[in-house]
Amino acid sequence: FGSYNLGGAISGRLSSSDPNLQNLPVKGDLGKLIKSCFACDPNGEWLFCGLDFASLEDRISALTTKDPNKLKVYTDGYDGHCLRAYAYFGEQMPDIDPNLVASINSIEKKYKDLRGESKAPTFALTYQGTEHTLMKNCGFSAEKAADVTARYKALYKVSIDWVEAKLKQAGKDGYITGAFGLRVRTPLLKQSIRGTSRTPHEVDAEGRSAGNALGQSWCLLNNRASAEFMGKVRKGEYRKHIRLCAHIHDAQYFRVRNNIQSVMYLNEHLVEAVKWQNHPDIWHEDVKLGGEVGIFYPNWCKEITIPNGASEEDIYALVDAAQQAA
């Protein structure tokens, strides 16, 4: 990269509140402000790079539950937010044909507000939220919260039933089994009966945590990919050129020497490592895992995304464009 002033940084999220930096917002002014504090090395010796798995939790949910409405986002090309927006608010979209992928995906432009409105309830219900959660977090009326919840459950009945079966088994075993055999203990589920008017709040809370762990535990794939990649690095000529500096849930960050060869190596071998899914629970012929390397310039809130398989010329062009825009 010659004189390009792109450096490295040691990054991480802090455990606190107001804001909780373990849940640092990806978008919005607050997220950008916090990320802008992590700037490049002014000496230009190191780059700050990273890779975030592409929709890891959504893909894992589709792969593990085999829910057809989750899988077809990846097999048929549906926009997931559009698909859910139509499921929740379809009567407000009379010109949308639910049987045509292109028609559903056109919601992104035709009904942008409804697509945006669908995101918060989806997130809440995915992580075991309830109608009361939608009333509190989304400002929905009791009637609207109940309606959206019912439609969400109809859309994703297969995956909801899958999670429920796992929780019922946890009530017998005293634990749920997540990624790579990881056991999450559920002593309250084993001692209680769920779904009654007298079920303690703590039991439901443990059930939500256990249900979430069925998907979130697969972020161990991030560790697995890093171990594979850094194993190669430490045995090869780039052992002093690439240094792991942080892991955040489904993303990993590196300090990389400011030269094109090191970036090319990162983009080839790290990308290959995150594509791994040689496990029967997550294998699928068509739905694949992956991600793209990013160079953060001039700081963490600005990312130069490097496509898989990019050539040296491609990377130079992307960096030049970022330099001119900065």
Coordinates of C-alpha atoms in Angstrom, one line a residue:
F1 CA 0.0 0.0 0.0
G2 CA 3.1 2.2 0.0
S3 CA 2.3 5.5 1.7
Y4 CA -1.3 4.7 2.5
N5 CA -1.8 5.7 6.1
L6 CA -3.9 2.7 7.3
G7 CA -3.0 1.4 10.7
G8 CA -3.9 -1.1 13.4
A9 CA -5.8 -0.9 16.6
I10 CA -6.7 -3.1 19.5
S11 CA -10.5 -3.2 19.7
G12 CA -13.1 -4.5 22.0
R13 CA -16.4 -3.9 23.7
L14 CA -16.8 -3.0 27.3
S15 CA -19.3 -4.4 29.7
S16 CA -21.2 -1.4 31.1
S17 CA -24.6 0.2 30.7
D18 CA -26.0 3.4 29.1
P19 CA -24.7 2.3 26.6
N20 CA -23.9 -1.3 27.0
L21 CA -20.9 -1.7 24.8
Q22 CA -21.4 -5.5 24.5
N23 CA -24.4 -4.6 22.4
L24 CA -22.8 -1.7 20.5
P25 CA -25.2 -0.6 17.8
V26 CA -24.0 -1.3 14.3
K27 CA -25.9 1.7 12.8
G28 CA -26.9 5.1 14.0
D29 CA -25.0 8.0 15.4
L30 CA -24.1 6.4 18.8
G31 CA -22.5 3.3 17.1
K32 CA -20.6 5.5 14.7
L33 CA -19.4 7.8 17.5
I34 CA -18.1 5.0 19.6
K35 CA -16.5 3.2 16.7
S36 CA -14.8 6.3 15.6
C37 CA -12.7 6.3 18.8
F38 CA -10.8 3.2 17.4
A39 CA -8.6 4.8 14.9
C40 CA -5.8 3.6 12.7
D41 CA -2.1 3.7 13.6
P42 CA -0.9 7.1 12.5
N43 CA 2.5 5.6 11.6
G44 CA 0.9 3.5 9.0
E45 CA 2.8 0.3 9.9
W46 CA -0.3 -1.8 10.6
L47 CA -3.8 -2.1 9.2
F48 CA -6.9 -2.7 11.4
C49 CA -8.9 -5.5 9.7
G50 CA -11.7 -7.8 10.5
L51 CA -14.3 -10.3 9.3
D52 CA -17.9 -10.5 10.4
F53 CA -19.7 -13.7 9.5
A54 CA -22.6 -13.1 7.0
S55 CA -25.9 -13.3 9.0
L56 CA -24.5 -16.1 11.1
E57 CA -27.3 -16.5 13.6
D58 CA -30.0 -16.3 10.9
R59 CA -28.2 -18.9 8.8
I60 CA -27.6 -21.2 11.8
S61 CA -31.3 -21.0 12.7
A62 CA -32.2 -22.0 9.2
L63 CA -29.7 -24.8 9.1
T64 CA -30.4 -26.3 12.5
T65 CA -34.2 -26.1 12.5
K66 CA -34.6 -26.8 8.8
D67 CA -37.5 -24.3 8.8
P68 CA -38.5 -23.9 5.1
N69 CA -39.4 -20.2 5.5
K70 CA -35.9 -19.5 6.9
L71 CA -34.1 -21.7 4.3
K72 CA -35.8 -20.1 1.3
V73 CA -34.2 -16.7 2.1
Y74 CA -31.0 -18.3 1.0
T75 CA -32.2 -20.9 -1.5
D76 CA -34.8 -18.8 -3.3
G77 CA -33.3 -15.3 -2.9
Y78 CA -36.0 -13.7 -0.7
D79 CA -35.2 -10.6 1.3
G80 CA -35.9 -11.8 4.9
H81 CA -37.1 -8.4 6.1
C82 CA -39.5 -8.1 3.1
L83 CA -40.8 -11.7 3.7
R84 CA -41.6 -10.9 7.3
A85 CA -43.0 -7.5 6.6
Y86 CA -45.5 -9.1 4.2
A87 CA -46.3 -11.8 6.8
Y88 CA -47.1 -9.1 9.4
F89 CA -48.7 -6.4 7.4
G90 CA -49.7 -8.0 4.1
E91 CA -53.2 -6.5 4.0
Q92 CA -51.5 -3.1 3.7
M93 CA -49.7 -4.3 0.5
P94 CA -52.5 -5.2 -2.0
D95 CA -50.2 -5.1 -5.0
I96 CA -47.7 -7.6 -3.7
D97 CA -47.9 -11.2 -5.0
P98 CA -46.8 -13.5 -2.2
N99 CA -45.9 -16.3 -4.7
L100 CA -43.3 -14.2 -6.5
V101 CA -39.8 -13.6 -5.1
A102 CA -39.4 -10.4 -7.0
S103 CA -42.8 -9.0 -5.8
I104 CA -42.0 -9.8 -2.2
N105 CA -38.5 -8.2 -2.5
S106 CA -40.0 -5.1 -4.1
I107 CA -41.4 -4.3 -0.6
E108 CA -37.9 -2.8 0.2
K109 CA -38.8 0.2 -2.0
K110 CA -42.6 0.1 -2.3
Y111 CA -43.2 -0.3 1.5
K112 CA -40.0 0.8 3.0
D113 CA -41.6 2.0 6.3
L114 CA -43.5 -1.3 6.8
R115 CA -40.3 -3.2 6.1
G116 CA -38.5 -1.1 8.7
E117 CA -41.3 -1.6 11.2
S118 CA -41.0 -5.4 10.9
K119 CA -37.5 -5.5 12.2
A120 CA -37.9 -4.7 15.9
P121 CA -40.7 -7.3 16.5
T122 CA -38.8 -9.9 14.6
F123 CA -35.7 -9.4 16.7
A124 CA -37.8 -9.5 20.0
L125 CA -39.7 -12.7 19.0
T126 CA -36.6 -14.4 17.7
Y127 CA -35.1 -14.1 21.1
Q128 CA -38.1 -15.5 23.0
G129 CA -39.9 -12.2 23.5
T130 CA -43.7 -12.0 24.0
E131 CA -46.6 -9.8 23.2
H132 CA -45.8 -7.7 26.2
T133 CA -42.3 -7.3 24.8
L134 CA -43.8 -5.8 21.6
M135 CA -46.1 -3.5 23.5
K136 CA -43.2 -2.2 25.6
N137 CA -40.4 -2.1 23.0
C138 CA -42.3 -1.4 19.8
G139 CA -45.2 0.7 21.2
F140 CA -47.7 -1.7 19.7
S141 CA -51.3 -1.9 21.0
A142 CA -52.3 -5.1 22.7
E143 CA -54.3 -6.1 19.6
K144 CA -51.4 -5.3 17.2
A145 CA -48.9 -7.1 19.4
A146 CA -51.1 -10.2 19.5
D147 CA -51.6 -10.2 15.8
V148 CA -48.0 -9.8 14.9
T149 CA -47.0 -12.5 17.4
A150 CA -49.5 -14.9 15.9
R151 CA -48.3 -14.2 12.4
Y152 CA -44.7 -14.6 13.4
K153 CA -45.5 -18.0 15.0
A154 CA -47.4 -19.1 11.8
L155 CA -44.5 -18.1 9.5
Y156 CA -41.9 -19.9 11.6
K157 CA -43.9 -22.7 13.1
V158 CA -41.2 -25.3 12.2
S159 CA -38.4 -23.6 13.9
I160 CA -40.6 -22.6 16.9
D161 CA -41.7 -26.2 17.3
W162 CA -38.0 -27.3 17.0
V163 CA -36.9 -25.0 19.9
E164 CA -39.9 -26.1 22.0
A165 CA -39.0 -29.8 21.6
K166 CA -35.4 -29.0 22.7
L167 CA -36.8 -27.2 25.8
K168 CA -39.1 -30.1 26.6
Q169 CA -36.1 -32.4 26.4
A170 CA -34.1 -30.0 28.7
G171 CA -36.9 -30.4 31.2
K172 CA -36.0 -34.1 31.3
D173 CA -32.3 -33.9 31.0
G174 CA -31.5 -30.7 33.0
Y175 CA -29.5 -29.2 30.1
I176 CA -29.7 -28.3 26.4
T177 CA -27.0 -29.2 23.9
G178 CA -25.7 -26.4 21.7
A179 CA -22.9 -26.2 19.2
F180 CA -20.2 -28.9 19.3
G181 CA -21.9 -30.7 22.2
L182 CA -21.8 -27.6 24.5
R183 CA -24.2 -28.2 27.4
V184 CA -26.1 -25.3 29.0
R185 CA -27.5 -26.4 32.4
T186 CA -31.3 -25.8 32.9
P187 CA -32.0 -26.9 36.5
L188 CA -35.1 -24.8 36.8
L189 CA -36.7 -26.4 33.7
K190 CA -36.0 -29.8 35.1
Q191 CA -37.7 -29.0 38.4
S192 CA -40.7 -27.1 37.0
I193 CA -43.7 -27.4 34.7
R194 CA -43.6 -24.7 32.0
G195 CA -46.6 -23.0 30.5
T196 CA -48.9 -22.7 33.5
S197 CA -50.3 -19.7 35.3
R198 CA -48.1 -20.7 38.3
T199 CA -44.9 -21.2 36.4
P200 CA -42.3 -18.9 38.1
H201 CA -40.9 -16.1 36.0
E202 CA -37.4 -17.4 36.6
V203 CA -38.3 -20.7 34.8
D204 CA -39.5 -18.8 31.7
A205 CA -36.3 -16.7 31.8
E206 CA -34.2 -19.8 31.9
G207 CA -36.1 -21.2 29.0
R208 CA -35.5 -18.1 27.0
S209 CA -31.8 -18.2 27.7
A210 CA -31.6 -21.9 26.8
G211 CA -33.6 -21.4 23.6
N212 CA -31.3 -18.5 22.6
A213 CA -28.2 -20.6 23.3
L214 CA -29.3 -23.2 20.8
G215 CA -28.4 -20.7 18.1
Q216 CA -25.9 -18.3 19.7
S217 CA -23.6 -21.1 20.8
W218 CA -22.8 -21.6 17.2
C219 CA -20.8 -18.4 17.3
L220 CA -18.1 -20.9 18.5
L221 CA -17.6 -21.2 14.7
N222 CA -15.8 -17.8 15.1
N223 CA -13.3 -19.4 17.5
R224 CA -12.9 -22.5 15.3
A225 CA -12.2 -20.4 12.2
S226 CA -9.7 -18.2 14.1
A227 CA -7.9 -21.3 15.4
E228 CA -7.6 -22.8 12.0
F229 CA -6.5 -19.5 10.4
M230 CA -4.0 -18.5 13.1
G231 CA -2.6 -22.1 13.0
K232 CA -1.7 -21.5 9.4
V233 CA -0.3 -18.0 10.1
R234 CA 2.0 -19.1 12.9
K235 CA 3.5 -21.9 10.8
G236 CA 4.1 -19.7 7.7
E237 CA 5.9 -16.6 6.4
Y238 CA 3.2 -14.2 7.7
R239 CA 3.6 -15.2 11.4
K240 CA 5.0 -11.7 12.2
H241 CA 2.6 -9.9 9.8
I242 CA -0.9 -10.9 11.1
R243 CA -1.9 -10.7 14.8
L244 CA -5.3 -11.5 16.3
C245 CA -6.5 -8.7 18.5
A246 CA -10.2 -9.3 19.4
H247 CA -13.2 -11.5 19.1
I248 CA -16.7 -10.2 19.2
H249 CA -19.5 -12.7 19.0
D250 CA -19.5 -13.6 15.3
A251 CA -16.6 -11.3 14.2
Q252 CA -12.9 -11.3 14.6
Y253 CA -10.3 -8.5 14.3
F254 CA -6.6 -8.4 13.3
R255 CA -3.6 -6.2 13.1
V256 CA -2.2 -6.8 9.6
R257 CA 1.1 -5.4 8.2
N258 CA 0.5 -2.6 5.8
N259 CA 1.3 -4.4 2.6
I260 CA -0.7 -6.0 -0.1
Q261 CA 0.7 -9.5 0.3
S262 CA -0.5 -9.7 3.9
V263 CA -4.0 -8.5 3.0
M264 CA -4.2 -11.0 0.2
Y265 CA -3.2 -13.8 2.6
L266 CA -5.9 -12.7 5.1
N267 CA -8.5 -12.5 2.4
E268 CA -7.7 -16.0 1.1
H269 CA -7.2 -18.1 4.2
L270 CA -9.5 -16.4 6.7
V271 CA -12.4 -16.5 4.3
E272 CA -11.7 -20.1 3.6
A273 CA -11.7 -20.8 7.4
V274 CA -15.1 -19.2 8.0
K275 CA -16.8 -21.2 5.2
W276 CA -16.3 -24.4 7.3
Q277 CA -19.6 -26.2 8.1
N278 CA -18.5 -29.9 8.1
H279 CA -20.8 -30.7 10.9
P280 CA -24.1 -32.7 10.4
D281 CA -26.1 -30.1 12.3
I282 CA -25.2 -27.3 10.0
W283 CA -24.4 -28.9 6.7
H284 CA -26.5 -27.9 3.7
E285 CA -26.0 -28.4 0.0
D286 CA -27.1 -24.9 -0.9
V287 CA -27.0 -22.7 2.2
K288 CA -23.4 -21.8 3.0
L289 CA -21.5 -19.9 5.6
G290 CA -19.0 -17.2 4.9
G291 CA -18.0 -13.5 5.3
E292 CA -16.0 -10.7 3.8
V293 CA -12.8 -9.1 5.1
G294 CA -12.9 -5.4 5.9
I295 CA -10.1 -2.8 6.3
F296 CA -11.2 -0.1 8.8
Y297 CA -10.1 3.3 7.5
P298 CA -9.7 5.9 8.8
N299 CA -11.3 4.3 11.9
W300 CA -13.6 1.4 12.9
C301 CA -16.8 3.1 11.7
K302 CA -15.5 3.3 8.1
E303 CA -15.0 -0.1 6.4
I304 CA -13.5 -0.9 3.1
T305 CA -15.1 -4.2 2.2
I306 CA -12.8 -6.6 0.3
P307 CA -14.8 -9.1 -1.8
N308 CA -13.9 -12.8 -1.7
G309 CA -11.2 -13.6 -4.2
A310 CA -10.3 -10.0 -4.9
S311 CA -7.2 -9.4 -6.9
E312 CA -4.4 -7.0 -5.9
E313 CA -5.7 -4.5 -8.4
D314 CA -9.2 -4.8 -7.0
I315 CA -7.9 -4.1 -3.5
Y316 CA -5.8 -1.1 -4.6
A317 CA -8.8 0.4 -6.4
L318 CA -11.1 0.0 -3.3
V319 CA -8.5 1.6 -1.0
D320 CA -7.9 4.4 -3.5
A321 CA -11.6 5.1 -3.6
A322 CA -11.8 5.2 0.2
Q323 CA -8.8 7.5 0.4
Q324 CA -10.5 10.0 -1.9
A325 CA -13.8 9.8 -0.1
A326 CA -12.2 10.3 3.4

